[in-house]
């Protein structure tokens, strides 16, 4: 029983309500937001340490033990993802305070920002399938509102934001309906919604030959694949992520697609562990995502769209690890997940800075920015190195781990295709950097970018370097995570050892 | 009772698919709302283990009360999302001066 787990969901709701009430006092409102976001970051890191030291923490809501009531479960995977998300949220919040016009932050932006935070934390921590659906909806509703918020530089037209949001909304409403359908299939057959309990009963029913449960597994691949922008459900991402205000782009590309990947990890390790066909489908989807994202990123001229397509490609690498369903594969996937969150959110924030300096979105009309904006050039270079998978940054280690896992499982065709994708990654990443910072161009000076924008970029870039040079502890953590989730019994015993097994 | 429900669910799914495919922004939102309700009916039908009102000590097999709690939640969420979707469609249609999604061509995706 851990109160910390519940606080990580309760504090964002409380902050959202408080920022809504405090709209008259903007300074106080911003202070509350920053203090709360910092507390969430520190609290989630404390939770990782607690889980690491004493095992899986659970919190039983309203006194009904599992499997009857809803439980919040923090295993190493959930706790680490909450910690990474909270850090990215903090960086995005600090950036927003220097970037978003105060008129919009006062009324809708800050409350929605914390509702989104609550949805993400809840989705990672909940141990109940229907509750996961509810947190998804909280997340999505906040995103719709945040994407259409107008920003200071207004390089993105209102029409574009509205169209992107409408597209996202329609797709996600269909996704929600499919998710409910899958939940209905599982509940109708097993009579439970608790994920630990489901794991036991699905396993037992499949052993008896109940193949229709696999239908639910495929529906979940569609639902989570839509969230993770896996091919063929990737086409919304390059519209929605660039249309959002810069800090929200960072949150979307850094965290929100991770929620989909997290769902797929839970699906393959907890609900349907060891089901060959599910893993094979994920592998195929992964390799298609990886290659298509990289090829399309090569052709982009819009800086934010290029980063969005690269997110799709990077998700492919991550899903390869998930699809392998081995300890090495999952460890690589989780390592990739954590580091891609840092890399991509940093790159989107830096892209926002670049767009602010040049007043341009198109790579064609940029150039020669290295002189005027040395800090942006350096941080963007770190991000580009990470996307390309070159040392000494974290992106190198994450790709290395994925390749290693592929070799150890003997998947040489996939390895070859992934290497092609990685090569394309080098091309599109450096093409962007060269176009923006080298050559001739109007240039511009980064002095107009405030410290509140540069500080989060520099902090995230620093983390990318640290996890690249001193990767050993993080690799140790992700290996421990993979070991813990590979055996569903660890999760089941922590959530409901007695009632579920009887 | 269940076979009647199955017919209703099938009809609702068909109507929803037709409306979403139609390409008119408002019809799309209506279709999505119908789709959500089709799924709600489906979840309710899952809980039809008996037709006695559910409480402890009922005579006969009671219906499953949990699915009813689930769709109450789903209905509330659906209401909020549909309200937002209609508002968004309204603003979008005014901005684009067209109701057909075919004309929303700014994003190629």
Coordinates of C-alpha atoms in Angstrom, one line a residue:
Chain A
X1 CA 0.0 0.0 0.0
X2 CA 1.7 3.2 -1.1
X3 CA 0.2 6.6 -1.0
X4 CA 2.8 8.0 -3.4
X5 CA 1.2 6.0 -6.2
X6 CA -2.1 7.7 -5.6
X7 CA -0.6 11.1 -5.2
X8 CA 1.0 10.9 -8.6
X9 CA -2.5 10.8 -10.1
X10 CA -4.2 13.0 -7.5
X11 CA -1.7 15.9 -7.6
X12 CA -2.2 16.7 -11.3
X13 CA -6.0 16.8 -10.9
X14 CA -5.6 19.1 -7.9
X15 CA -3.2 21.3 -9.8
X16 CA -5.5 21.5 -12.8
X17 CA -8.4 22.6 -10.7
X18 CA -6.3 25.0 -8.7
X19 CA -4.9 26.6 -11.8
X20 CA -8.4 27.0 -13.1
X21 CA -9.5 28.7 -9.9
X22 CA -6.5 31.0 -9.8
X23 CA -7.0 32.5 -13.3
X24 CA -7.3 36.0 -11.9
X25 CA -3.8 35.8 -10.4
X26 CA -1.5 34.7 -13.2
X27 CA 1.8 34.9 -11.2
X28 CA 0.4 32.7 -8.4
X29 CA -1.1 30.4 -11.0
X30 CA 2.2 29.9 -12.8
X31 CA 4.0 29.4 -9.4
X32 CA 1.5 26.7 -8.4
X33 CA 2.0 25.0 -11.8
X34 CA 5.8 25.0 -11.5
X35 CA 5.9 23.9 -7.9
X36 CA 3.4 21.0 -8.6
X37 CA 5.3 19.9 -11.7
X38 CA 8.6 19.9 -9.8
X39 CA 7.0 17.9 -7.0
X40 CA 5.6 15.4 -9.5
X41 CA 9.0 14.9 -11.1
X42 CA 10.7 14.4 -7.7
X43 CA 7.9 12.2 -6.4
X44 CA 8.0 10.0 -9.4
X45 CA 11.8 9.6 -9.1
X46 CA 11.3 8.7 -5.5
X47 CA 8.7 6.1 -6.6
X48 CA 11.2 4.5 -9.0
X49 CA 13.7 4.2 -6.1
X50 CA 11.1 2.8 -3.8
X51 CA 9.9 0.2 -6.3
X52 CA 13.5 -0.7 -7.0
X53 CA 14.3 -1.1 -3.3
X54 CA 11.1 -2.8 -2.0
X55 CA 9.3 -4.2 -5.0
X56 CA 6.0 -3.4 -6.8
X57 CA 3.8 -0.8 -5.0
X58 CA 0.1 -0.9 -5.2
X59 CA -2.7 1.4 -4.1
X60 CA -6.2 0.1 -3.6
X61 CA -8.8 2.7 -4.5
X62 CA -11.9 3.0 -2.2
X63 CA -11.1 0.0 -0.1
X64 CA -12.1 -2.8 -2.5
X65 CA -9.2 -5.1 -3.0
X66 CA -8.2 -6.5 -6.4
X67 CA -9.8 -8.0 -8.5
X68 CA -13.1 -6.4 -7.3
X69 CA -12.0 -2.8 -7.2
X70 CA -9.6 -0.6 -9.2
X71 CA -6.0 -0.8 -8.1
X72 CA -3.1 1.5 -9.1
X73 CA 0.0 -0.6 -9.7
X74 CA 3.5 0.8 -9.9
X75 CA 6.0 -1.7 -11.1
X76 CA 9.4 -0.7 -12.4
X77 CA 8.1 -0.1 -15.9
X78 CA 5.2 2.1 -14.9
X79 CA 7.3 4.0 -12.3
X80 CA 10.1 4.7 -14.7
X81 CA 7.8 5.8 -17.5
X82 CA 6.0 8.2 -15.1
X83 CA 9.3 9.6 -14.0
X84 CA 10.5 10.3 -17.6
X85 CA 7.1 11.8 -18.5
X86 CA 7.1 14.0 -15.5
X87 CA 10.6 15.3 -16.4
X88 CA 9.4 16.0 -20.0
X89 CA 6.3 17.7 -18.7
X90 CA 8.4 19.9 -16.4
X91 CA 10.7 20.9 -19.3
X92 CA 7.6 21.7 -21.5
X93 CA 6.0 23.7 -18.7
X94 CA 9.0 25.9 -18.1
X95 CA 9.3 26.4 -21.9
X96 CA 5.6 27.3 -22.1
X97 CA 5.9 30.0 -19.5
X98 CA 8.4 31.8 -21.6
X99 CA 6.7 31.0 -24.9
X100 CA 2.9 30.8 -24.7
X101 CA 1.0 34.2 -24.6
X102 CA -0.2 34.8 -21.1
X103 CA -3.8 35.3 -22.3
X104 CA -4.1 31.6 -23.3
X105 CA -2.1 30.1 -20.4
X106 CA -4.4 31.8 -17.9
X107 CA -7.6 30.2 -19.1
X108 CA -7.3 27.0 -20.8
X109 CA -3.7 26.0 -21.4
X110 CA -2.4 25.3 -17.8
X111 CA -5.5 23.4 -16.6
X112 CA -5.5 21.2 -19.7
X113 CA -1.8 20.7 -19.4
X114 CA -2.3 19.2 -16.0
X115 CA -5.3 17.1 -17.0
X116 CA -3.1 15.7 -19.7
X117 CA -0.4 15.0 -17.1
X118 CA -3.0 13.2 -15.0
X119 CA -4.2 11.1 -17.9
X120 CA -0.7 10.0 -18.8
X121 CA 0.2 9.2 -15.2
X122 CA -3.0 7.3 -14.7
X123 CA -2.6 5.3 -17.9
X124 CA 0.8 4.2 -16.8
X125 CA -0.2 3.3 -13.3
X126 CA -3.7 1.8 -13.5
X127 CA -4.1 -1.9 -13.1
X128 CA -7.6 -2.0 -14.6
X129 CA -8.4 -2.3 -18.3
X130 CA -11.5 -0.1 -18.3
X131 CA -9.8 2.5 -16.1
X132 CA -7.1 2.6 -18.8
X133 CA -9.8 3.5 -21.3
X134 CA -11.0 6.3 -19.1
X135 CA -7.5 7.7 -18.7
X136 CA -7.0 7.5 -22.5
X137 CA -10.1 9.6 -22.9
X138 CA -8.9 12.2 -20.3
X139 CA -5.6 12.4 -22.2
X140 CA -7.3 12.7 -25.6
X141 CA -9.8 15.4 -24.6
X142 CA -7.0 17.5 -23.1
X143 CA -4.9 17.1 -26.3
X144 CA -7.7 18.3 -28.5
X145 CA -7.9 21.4 -26.5
X146 CA -4.1 21.9 -26.3
X147 CA -3.5 21.4 -30.0
X148 CA -5.9 24.2 -31.1
X149 CA -4.4 26.6 -28.6
X150 CA -2.8 29.5 -30.5
X151 CA 0.8 30.3 -29.8
X152 CA 3.0 33.4 -29.9
X153 CA 4.8 32.9 -33.2
X154 CA 1.6 31.9 -35.0
X155 CA 3.5 30.3 -37.9
X156 CA 0.8 27.7 -38.0
X157 CA -2.6 28.8 -39.2
X158 CA -5.8 28.3 -37.3
X159 CA -7.2 26.3 -40.2
X160 CA -4.3 23.8 -40.0
X161 CA -4.8 23.3 -36.3
X162 CA -8.5 22.7 -36.7
X163 CA -8.1 20.2 -39.5
X164 CA -5.4 18.3 -37.6
X165 CA -7.5 18.2 -34.5
X166 CA -10.6 17.0 -36.4
X167 CA -8.6 14.3 -38.1
X168 CA -7.2 13.2 -34.7
X169 CA -10.6 13.3 -33.0
X170 CA -12.3 11.2 -35.6
X171 CA -9.6 8.5 -35.6
X172 CA -9.4 8.4 -31.9
X173 CA -13.2 8.1 -31.5
X174 CA -13.1 5.0 -33.7
X175 CA -10.1 3.8 -31.7
X176 CA -12.0 4.3 -28.5
X177 CA -15.0 2.3 -29.9
X178 CA -12.6 -0.5 -30.9
X179 CA -11.0 -0.5 -27.4
X180 CA -14.4 -0.8 -25.8
X181 CA -15.2 -3.7 -28.2
X182 CA -12.0 -5.5 -27.1
X183 CA -12.8 -4.9 -23.5
X184 CA -16.3 -6.3 -24.0
X185 CA -14.9 -9.4 -25.6
X186 CA -12.4 -9.9 -22.7
X187 CA -15.0 -9.2 -20.0
X188 CA -17.7 -11.3 -21.6
X189 CA -15.3 -14.3 -21.7
X190 CA -13.3 -13.9 -18.5
X191 CA -15.6 -11.9 -16.3
X192 CA -12.9 -9.6 -15.0
X193 CA -11.2 -6.3 -15.9
X194 CA -8.3 -6.4 -13.5
X195 CA -5.2 -6.9 -15.7
X196 CA -3.5 -9.3 -13.3
X197 CA -6.7 -11.4 -13.0
X198 CA -7.2 -11.2 -16.8
X199 CA -3.7 -12.5 -17.3
X200 CA -4.5 -15.6 -15.3
X201 CA -7.8 -16.3 -16.9
X202 CA -6.8 -15.6 -20.5
X203 CA -3.9 -18.0 -20.0
X204 CA -6.2 -20.7 -18.6
X205 CA -8.8 -20.2 -21.3
X206 CA -6.2 -20.2 -24.1
X207 CA -4.9 -23.4 -22.7
X208 CA -8.4 -24.8 -23.1
X209 CA -8.4 -23.6 -26.8
X210 CA -10.4 -20.4 -26.7
X211 CA -9.0 -18.8 -29.8
X212 CA -11.5 -16.0 -30.0
X213 CA -9.6 -14.1 -27.3
X214 CA -6.9 -13.5 -29.9
X215 CA -9.4 -11.3 -31.7
X216 CA -9.3 -9.0 -28.7
X217 CA -5.5 -9.0 -28.8
X218 CA -5.6 -7.8 -32.4
X219 CA -8.1 -5.1 -31.6
X220 CA -5.7 -4.0 -28.9
X221 CA -2.8 -3.9 -31.4
X222 CA -4.9 -1.6 -33.6
X223 CA -5.9 0.6 -30.6
X224 CA -2.4 0.9 -29.1
X225 CA -0.8 1.0 -32.6
X226 CA -3.0 4.0 -33.4
X227 CA -1.7 5.8 -30.3
X228 CA 1.9 4.8 -31.1
X229 CA 1.5 5.8 -34.7
X230 CA 2.5 2.4 -36.0
X231 CA 2.0 1.8 -39.8
X232 CA -0.8 1.7 -41.1
X233 CA -2.2 4.0 -38.4
X234 CA 0.6 6.6 -38.6
X235 CA -0.9 9.2 -41.0
X236 CA -2.4 11.4 -38.3
X237 CA 0.9 12.0 -36.5
X238 CA 2.6 14.3 -39.1
X239 CA -0.4 16.5 -39.1
X240 CA -1.2 16.7 -35.4
X241 CA 2.3 16.9 -33.8
X242 CA 3.5 19.8 -36.0
X243 CA 0.2 21.7 -35.7
X244 CA 0.4 21.8 -31.9
X245 CA 2.1 24.7 -30.0
X246 CA 5.8 23.8 -29.6
X247 CA 5.8 22.6 -26.0
X248 CA 2.8 20.5 -26.8
X249 CA 4.5 19.0 -29.8
X250 CA 7.3 18.1 -27.5
X251 CA 4.9 16.4 -25.1
X252 CA 3.0 14.6 -27.9
X253 CA 6.1 13.2 -29.6
X254 CA 8.0 12.6 -26.4
X255 CA 5.3 11.0 -24.2
X256 CA 2.0 10.4 -25.9
X257 CA 3.2 7.9 -28.5
X258 CA 5.0 6.1 -25.6
X259 CA 1.7 5.5 -24.0
X260 CA 0.7 3.4 -27.1
X261 CA 4.0 1.6 -26.9
X262 CA 3.4 1.0 -23.2
X263 CA 0.1 -0.6 -24.0
X264 CA 1.7 -2.9 -26.5
X265 CA 4.3 -3.9 -24.0
X266 CA 1.6 -4.8 -21.4
X267 CA -0.3 -6.6 -24.1
X268 CA 2.6 -8.8 -25.1
X269 CA 4.0 -9.4 -21.6
X270 CA 1.0 -9.4 -19.2
X271 CA -2.3 -10.1 -21.1
X272 CA -1.1 -12.3 -23.9
X273 CA 2.4 -13.5 -23.0
X274 CA 4.1 -15.9 -25.3
X275 CA 1.5 -15.7 -28.1
X276 CA 3.6 -16.1 -31.1
X277 CA 1.3 -14.6 -33.7
X278 CA 0.9 -11.4 -31.7
X279 CA 4.6 -10.8 -31.6
X280 CA 5.1 -11.6 -35.2
X281 CA 2.4 -9.1 -36.2
X282 CA 4.1 -6.5 -34.1
X283 CA 7.5 -7.2 -35.7
X284 CA 6.0 -6.8 -39.2
X285 CA 4.3 -3.6 -38.2
X286 CA 7.5 -2.4 -36.6
X287 CA 9.7 -2.9 -39.6
X288 CA 7.1 -1.2 -41.9
X289 CA 6.9 1.7 -39.5
X290 CA 10.6 2.1 -39.3
X291 CA 11.2 2.1 -43.0
X292 CA 8.2 4.2 -44.1
X293 CA 8.8 6.8 -41.4
X294 CA 12.5 7.2 -42.4
X295 CA 11.8 7.4 -46.2
X296 CA 9.0 10.0 -45.7
X297 CA 11.2 12.0 -43.3
X298 CA 13.8 12.3 -46.0
X299 CA 11.4 14.2 -48.2
X300 CA 10.2 16.7 -45.7
X301 CA 10.9 20.5 -45.9
X302 CA 8.9 21.6 -42.9
X303 CA 11.2 21.3 -39.8
X304 CA 8.4 20.1 -37.5
X305 CA 7.0 17.6 -40.0
X306 CA 10.5 16.2 -40.5
X307 CA 10.7 15.6 -36.7
X308 CA 7.2 14.1 -36.7
X309 CA 8.1 11.5 -39.4
X310 CA 11.3 10.7 -37.6
X311 CA 9.2 10.0 -34.5
X312 CA 7.3 7.4 -36.6
X313 CA 10.6 5.8 -37.7
X314 CA 12.0 5.7 -34.2
X315 CA 8.7 4.1 -32.9
X316 CA 9.5 1.3 -35.4
X317 CA 12.9 0.6 -33.7
X318 CA 11.1 0.5 -30.4
X319 CA 8.4 -1.8 -31.5
X320 CA 11.0 -4.2 -32.9
X321 CA 12.2 -4.7 -29.4
X322 CA 8.6 -5.2 -28.2
X323 CA 7.9 -7.7 -30.9
X324 CA 10.9 -9.8 -30.1
X325 CA 9.4 -10.6 -26.7
X326 CA 12.8 -11.6 -25.2
X327 CA 14.4 -10.0 -22.2
X328 CA 17.0 -8.3 -24.3
X329 CA 14.4 -7.1 -26.8
X330 CA 12.2 -5.6 -24.0
X331 CA 15.1 -4.1 -22.3
X332 CA 16.1 -2.4 -25.5
X333 CA 12.6 -1.3 -26.1
X334 CA 12.3 0.3 -22.7
X335 CA 15.7 1.9 -23.0
X336 CA 14.6 3.3 -26.4
X337 CA 11.3 4.5 -24.9
X338 CA 13.0 6.5 -22.1
X339 CA 15.6 8.0 -24.4
X340 CA 13.4 8.8 -27.3
X341 CA 11.2 10.8 -24.9
X342 CA 14.2 12.9 -24.0
X343 CA 15.6 13.2 -27.5
X344 CA 12.4 14.1 -29.3
X345 CA 11.0 16.5 -26.8
X346 CA 14.4 18.3 -26.8
X347 CA 14.4 18.4 -30.6
X348 CA 10.9 19.8 -30.8
X349 CA 11.6 22.5 -28.2
X350 CA 14.8 23.4 -30.1
X351 CA 12.9 23.5 -33.4
X352 CA 10.5 25.9 -31.7
X353 CA 13.5 28.1 -30.8
X354 CA 14.8 27.9 -34.4
X355 CA 11.3 28.8 -35.7
X356 CA 11.2 31.7 -33.3
X357 CA 14.6 33.1 -34.5
X358 CA 14.1 32.6 -38.2
X359 CA 10.3 33.2 -38.4
X360 CA 10.3 30.3 -40.8
X361 CA 9.1 26.6 -40.9
X362 CA 10.7 25.5 -44.2
X363 CA 14.2 24.2 -44.3
X364 CA 14.6 25.8 -47.7
X365 CA 14.5 29.3 -46.3
X366 CA 16.8 28.6 -43.4
X367 CA 20.6 28.5 -43.3
X368 CA 23.7 29.9 -41.6
X369 CA 22.2 29.8 -38.1
X370 CA 25.3 28.4 -36.5
X371 CA 26.8 31.8 -36.0
X372 CA 23.9 33.6 -34.5
X373 CA 22.5 30.7 -32.4
X374 CA 25.4 28.6 -31.1
X375 CA 23.5 27.1 -28.2
X376 CA 20.6 26.0 -30.4
X377 CA 23.1 24.6 -32.9
X378 CA 24.9 22.6 -30.3
X379 CA 21.7 21.2 -28.7
X380 CA 20.2 20.4 -32.0
X381 CA 23.4 18.6 -33.0
X382 CA 23.2 16.4 -29.9
X383 CA 19.6 15.6 -30.9
X384 CA 20.6 14.9 -34.5
X385 CA 23.4 12.6 -33.4
X386 CA 20.9 10.8 -31.1
X387 CA 18.4 10.4 -34.0
X388 CA 21.1 9.1 -36.3
X389 CA 22.3 6.7 -33.6
X390 CA 25.8 7.9 -33.3
X391 CA 28.0 8.0 -30.2
X392 CA 28.5 9.7 -27.7
X393 CA 24.8 10.2 -27.1
X394 CA 22.0 8.0 -25.8
X395 CA 20.5 7.3 -29.2
X396 CA 23.6 5.3 -30.1
X397 CA 23.1 3.0 -27.1
X398 CA 19.4 2.5 -27.7
X399 CA 19.9 1.5 -31.4
X400 CA 22.9 -0.7 -30.4
X401 CA 20.7 -2.6 -27.9
X402 CA 17.9 -3.1 -30.4
X403 CA 20.4 -4.5 -33.0
X404 CA 22.0 -6.7 -30.3
X405 CA 18.6 -8.1 -29.4
X406 CA 17.8 -8.8 -33.0
X407 CA 21.1 -10.7 -33.4
X408 CA 20.6 -12.7 -30.3
X409 CA 17.2 -13.8 -31.5
X410 CA 18.6 -14.7 -34.9
X411 CA 16.3 -12.3 -36.8
X412 CA 18.9 -11.4 -39.5
X413 CA 16.4 -10.2 -42.1
X414 CA 14.9 -7.7 -39.6
X415 CA 18.4 -6.7 -38.6
X416 CA 19.3 -5.9 -42.2
X417 CA 16.1 -3.8 -42.8
X418 CA 16.7 -2.0 -39.4
X419 CA 20.2 -1.2 -40.5
X420 CA 18.8 0.3 -43.7
X421 CA 16.4 2.4 -41.6
X422 CA 19.2 3.5 -39.3
X423 CA 21.2 4.6 -42.4
X424 CA 18.2 6.6 -43.7
X425 CA 18.1 8.1 -40.2
X426 CA 21.6 9.4 -40.5
X427 CA 20.7 11.0 -43.8
X428 CA 17.5 12.8 -42.7
X429 CA 18.9 13.9 -39.4
X430 CA 22.0 15.5 -40.8
X431 CA 20.2 16.9 -43.8
X432 CA 18.1 18.9 -41.4
X433 CA 21.0 20.1 -39.3
X434 CA 23.1 21.1 -42.3
X435 CA 20.3 23.0 -43.9
X436 CA 19.4 24.9 -40.8
X437 CA 22.8 25.8 -39.4
X438 CA 25.3 25.7 -42.2
X439 CA 25.4 27.4 -45.6
X440 CA 24.3 30.9 -46.4
X441 CA 21.1 32.4 -45.1
X442 CA 19.6 35.2 -43.2
X443 CA 20.9 33.7 -40.0
X444 CA 19.4 35.5 -37.0
X445 CA 20.4 35.7 -33.3
X446 CA 19.2 33.5 -30.5
X447 CA 19.2 36.5 -28.1
X448 CA 15.5 36.9 -28.7
X449 CA 14.9 33.4 -27.3
X450 CA 14.5 33.7 -23.6
X451 CA 16.3 31.8 -20.9
X452 CA 13.1 30.0 -19.9
X453 CA 13.1 28.5 -23.4
X454 CA 16.8 27.7 -23.6
X455 CA 17.1 26.2 -20.1
X456 CA 14.8 23.2 -20.7
X457 CA 16.4 22.6 -24.1
X458 CA 19.9 22.6 -22.5
X459 CA 18.7 20.4 -19.6
X460 CA 17.2 17.8 -21.9
X461 CA 20.3 17.8 -24.1
X462 CA 22.4 17.4 -21.0
X463 CA 20.4 14.3 -20.1
X464 CA 20.9 12.9 -23.6
X465 CA 24.6 13.3 -23.2
X466 CA 24.7 11.8 -19.7
X467 CA 22.7 8.7 -20.7
X468 CA 25.0 8.3 -23.7
X469 CA 28.2 8.5 -21.8
X470 CA 27.1 6.9 -18.5
X471 CA 24.6 4.5 -19.9
X472 CA 25.5 1.6 -17.5
X473 CA 23.0 2.4 -14.7
X474 CA 20.2 3.0 -17.1
X475 CA 20.9 -0.2 -18.9
X476 CA 20.9 -2.0 -15.6
X477 CA 17.5 -0.5 -14.7
X478 CA 16.0 -1.4 -18.1
X479 CA 17.3 -4.9 -17.8
X480 CA 15.7 -5.1 -14.4
X481 CA 12.5 -3.8 -15.9
X482 CA 12.5 -6.4 -18.7
X483 CA 13.3 -9.2 -16.2
X484 CA 10.3 -8.0 -14.1
X485 CA 7.8 -7.8 -16.9
X486 CA 8.9 -10.9 -18.7
X487 CA 7.4 -13.0 -15.8
X488 CA 3.7 -12.1 -15.4
X489 CA 3.6 -13.9 -12.1
X490 CA 5.6 -11.2 -10.4
X491 CA 2.9 -8.6 -11.4
X492 CA 0.1 -11.0 -10.5
X493 CA 1.5 -11.9 -7.1
X494 CA 2.0 -8.2 -6.2
X495 CA -1.6 -7.2 -7.2
X496 CA -3.7 -10.1 -5.9
X497 CA -1.9 -13.2 -4.8
X498 CA -4.8 -15.0 -3.1
X499 CA -8.2 -13.9 -4.6
X500 CA -7.1 -14.1 -8.2
X501 CA -5.6 -17.5 -8.1
X502 CA -8.6 -19.3 -6.4
Chain B
X1 CA -34.2 -10.3 -25.6
X2 CA -30.5 -10.9 -26.5
X3 CA -31.3 -11.7 -30.2
X4 CA -33.3 -8.4 -30.4
X5 CA -30.3 -6.6 -29.0
X6 CA -28.0 -8.2 -31.5
X7 CA -30.2 -6.9 -34.3
X8 CA -30.2 -3.4 -32.9
X9 CA -26.4 -3.5 -32.4
X10 CA -25.9 -4.7 -36.0
X11 CA -28.2 -2.0 -37.4
X12 CA -26.5 0.7 -35.3
X13 CA -23.0 -0.4 -36.5
X14 CA -24.3 -0.3 -40.1
X15 CA -25.8 3.2 -39.7
X16 CA -22.6 4.4 -38.1
X17 CA -20.3 3.0 -40.8
X18 CA -22.5 4.6 -43.5
X19 CA -22.6 8.0 -41.7
X20 CA -18.8 8.1 -41.0
X21 CA -18.0 7.1 -44.6
X22 CA -20.2 9.8 -46.0
X23 CA -17.6 12.6 -45.9
X24 CA -19.8 15.3 -44.4
X25 CA -18.2 16.6 -41.1
X26 CA -21.5 16.8 -39.2
X27 CA -22.6 13.4 -40.3
X28 CA -19.3 12.0 -39.3
X29 CA -19.7 13.3 -35.8
X30 CA -23.2 11.9 -35.7
X31 CA -22.0 8.6 -37.0
X32 CA -19.2 8.4 -34.4
X33 CA -21.8 9.1 -31.7
X34 CA -24.0 6.2 -33.0
X35 CA -20.9 4.0 -33.2
X36 CA -20.2 4.7 -29.5
X37 CA -23.8 3.8 -28.6
X38 CA -23.6 0.6 -30.7
X39 CA -20.6 -0.4 -28.6
X40 CA -22.5 0.5 -25.4
X41 CA -25.3 -1.8 -26.4
X42 CA -22.8 -4.5 -27.1
X43 CA -21.3 -4.2 -23.6
X44 CA -24.8 -4.3 -22.1
X45 CA -25.6 -7.5 -24.0
X46 CA -22.4 -9.1 -22.5
X47 CA -23.9 -8.7 -19.1
X48 CA -27.3 -10.4 -19.9
X49 CA -26.8 -13.5 -17.8
X50 CA -30.4 -13.3 -16.6
X51 CA -33.2 -10.7 -16.7
X52 CA -33.8 -10.1 -13.0
X53 CA -32.7 -6.7 -11.7
X54 CA -29.4 -7.1 -10.0
X55 CA -29.2 -7.0 -6.2
X56 CA -28.0 -9.5 -3.6
X57 CA -30.7 -12.1 -2.9
X58 CA -32.7 -11.7 -6.1
X59 CA -34.8 -14.6 -7.2
X60 CA -33.3 -16.1 -10.4
X61 CA -30.1 -15.1 -12.2
X62 CA -29.5 -11.3 -12.0
X63 CA -28.1 -9.3 -14.9
X64 CA -24.4 -8.3 -14.4
X65 CA -24.4 -4.8 -12.7
X66 CA -20.8 -4.1 -13.6
X67 CA -21.4 -3.6 -17.3
X68 CA -24.1 -1.1 -16.5
X69 CA -21.6 0.9 -14.4
X70 CA -19.1 0.7 -17.3
X71 CA -21.5 2.0 -19.9
X72 CA -22.6 4.8 -17.6
X73 CA -19.0 5.9 -17.6
X74 CA -18.8 5.4 -21.4
X75 CA -21.9 7.4 -22.0
X76 CA -20.7 10.4 -19.9
X77 CA -17.3 10.4 -21.8
X78 CA -19.2 10.0 -25.1
X79 CA -21.3 13.1 -24.2
X80 CA -18.3 15.2 -23.5
X81 CA -16.4 14.1 -26.6
X82 CA -19.5 14.5 -28.9
X83 CA -20.1 18.0 -27.6
X84 CA -16.5 19.0 -28.2
X85 CA -16.6 17.3 -31.7
X86 CA -19.7 19.2 -32.7
X87 CA -18.2 22.5 -31.6
X88 CA -15.0 21.7 -33.4
X89 CA -16.9 20.7 -36.6
X90 CA -18.9 24.0 -36.4
X91 CA -15.7 26.1 -36.2
X92 CA -14.0 24.1 -38.9
X93 CA -17.0 24.4 -41.3
X94 CA -17.2 28.1 -40.8
X95 CA -13.4 28.5 -41.3
X96 CA -13.4 26.3 -44.4
X97 CA -16.7 27.5 -45.7
X98 CA -17.6 23.9 -46.6
X99 CA -19.1 20.9 -44.8
X100 CA -17.3 18.2 -46.9
X101 CA -14.1 16.8 -45.5
X102 CA -12.9 16.4 -49.1
X103 CA -12.4 20.2 -49.1
X104 CA -10.2 20.2 -46.0
X105 CA -7.1 19.8 -48.0
X106 CA -4.5 21.8 -46.1
X107 CA -3.0 18.7 -44.6
X108 CA -1.8 16.0 -46.9
X109 CA -0.5 13.6 -44.2

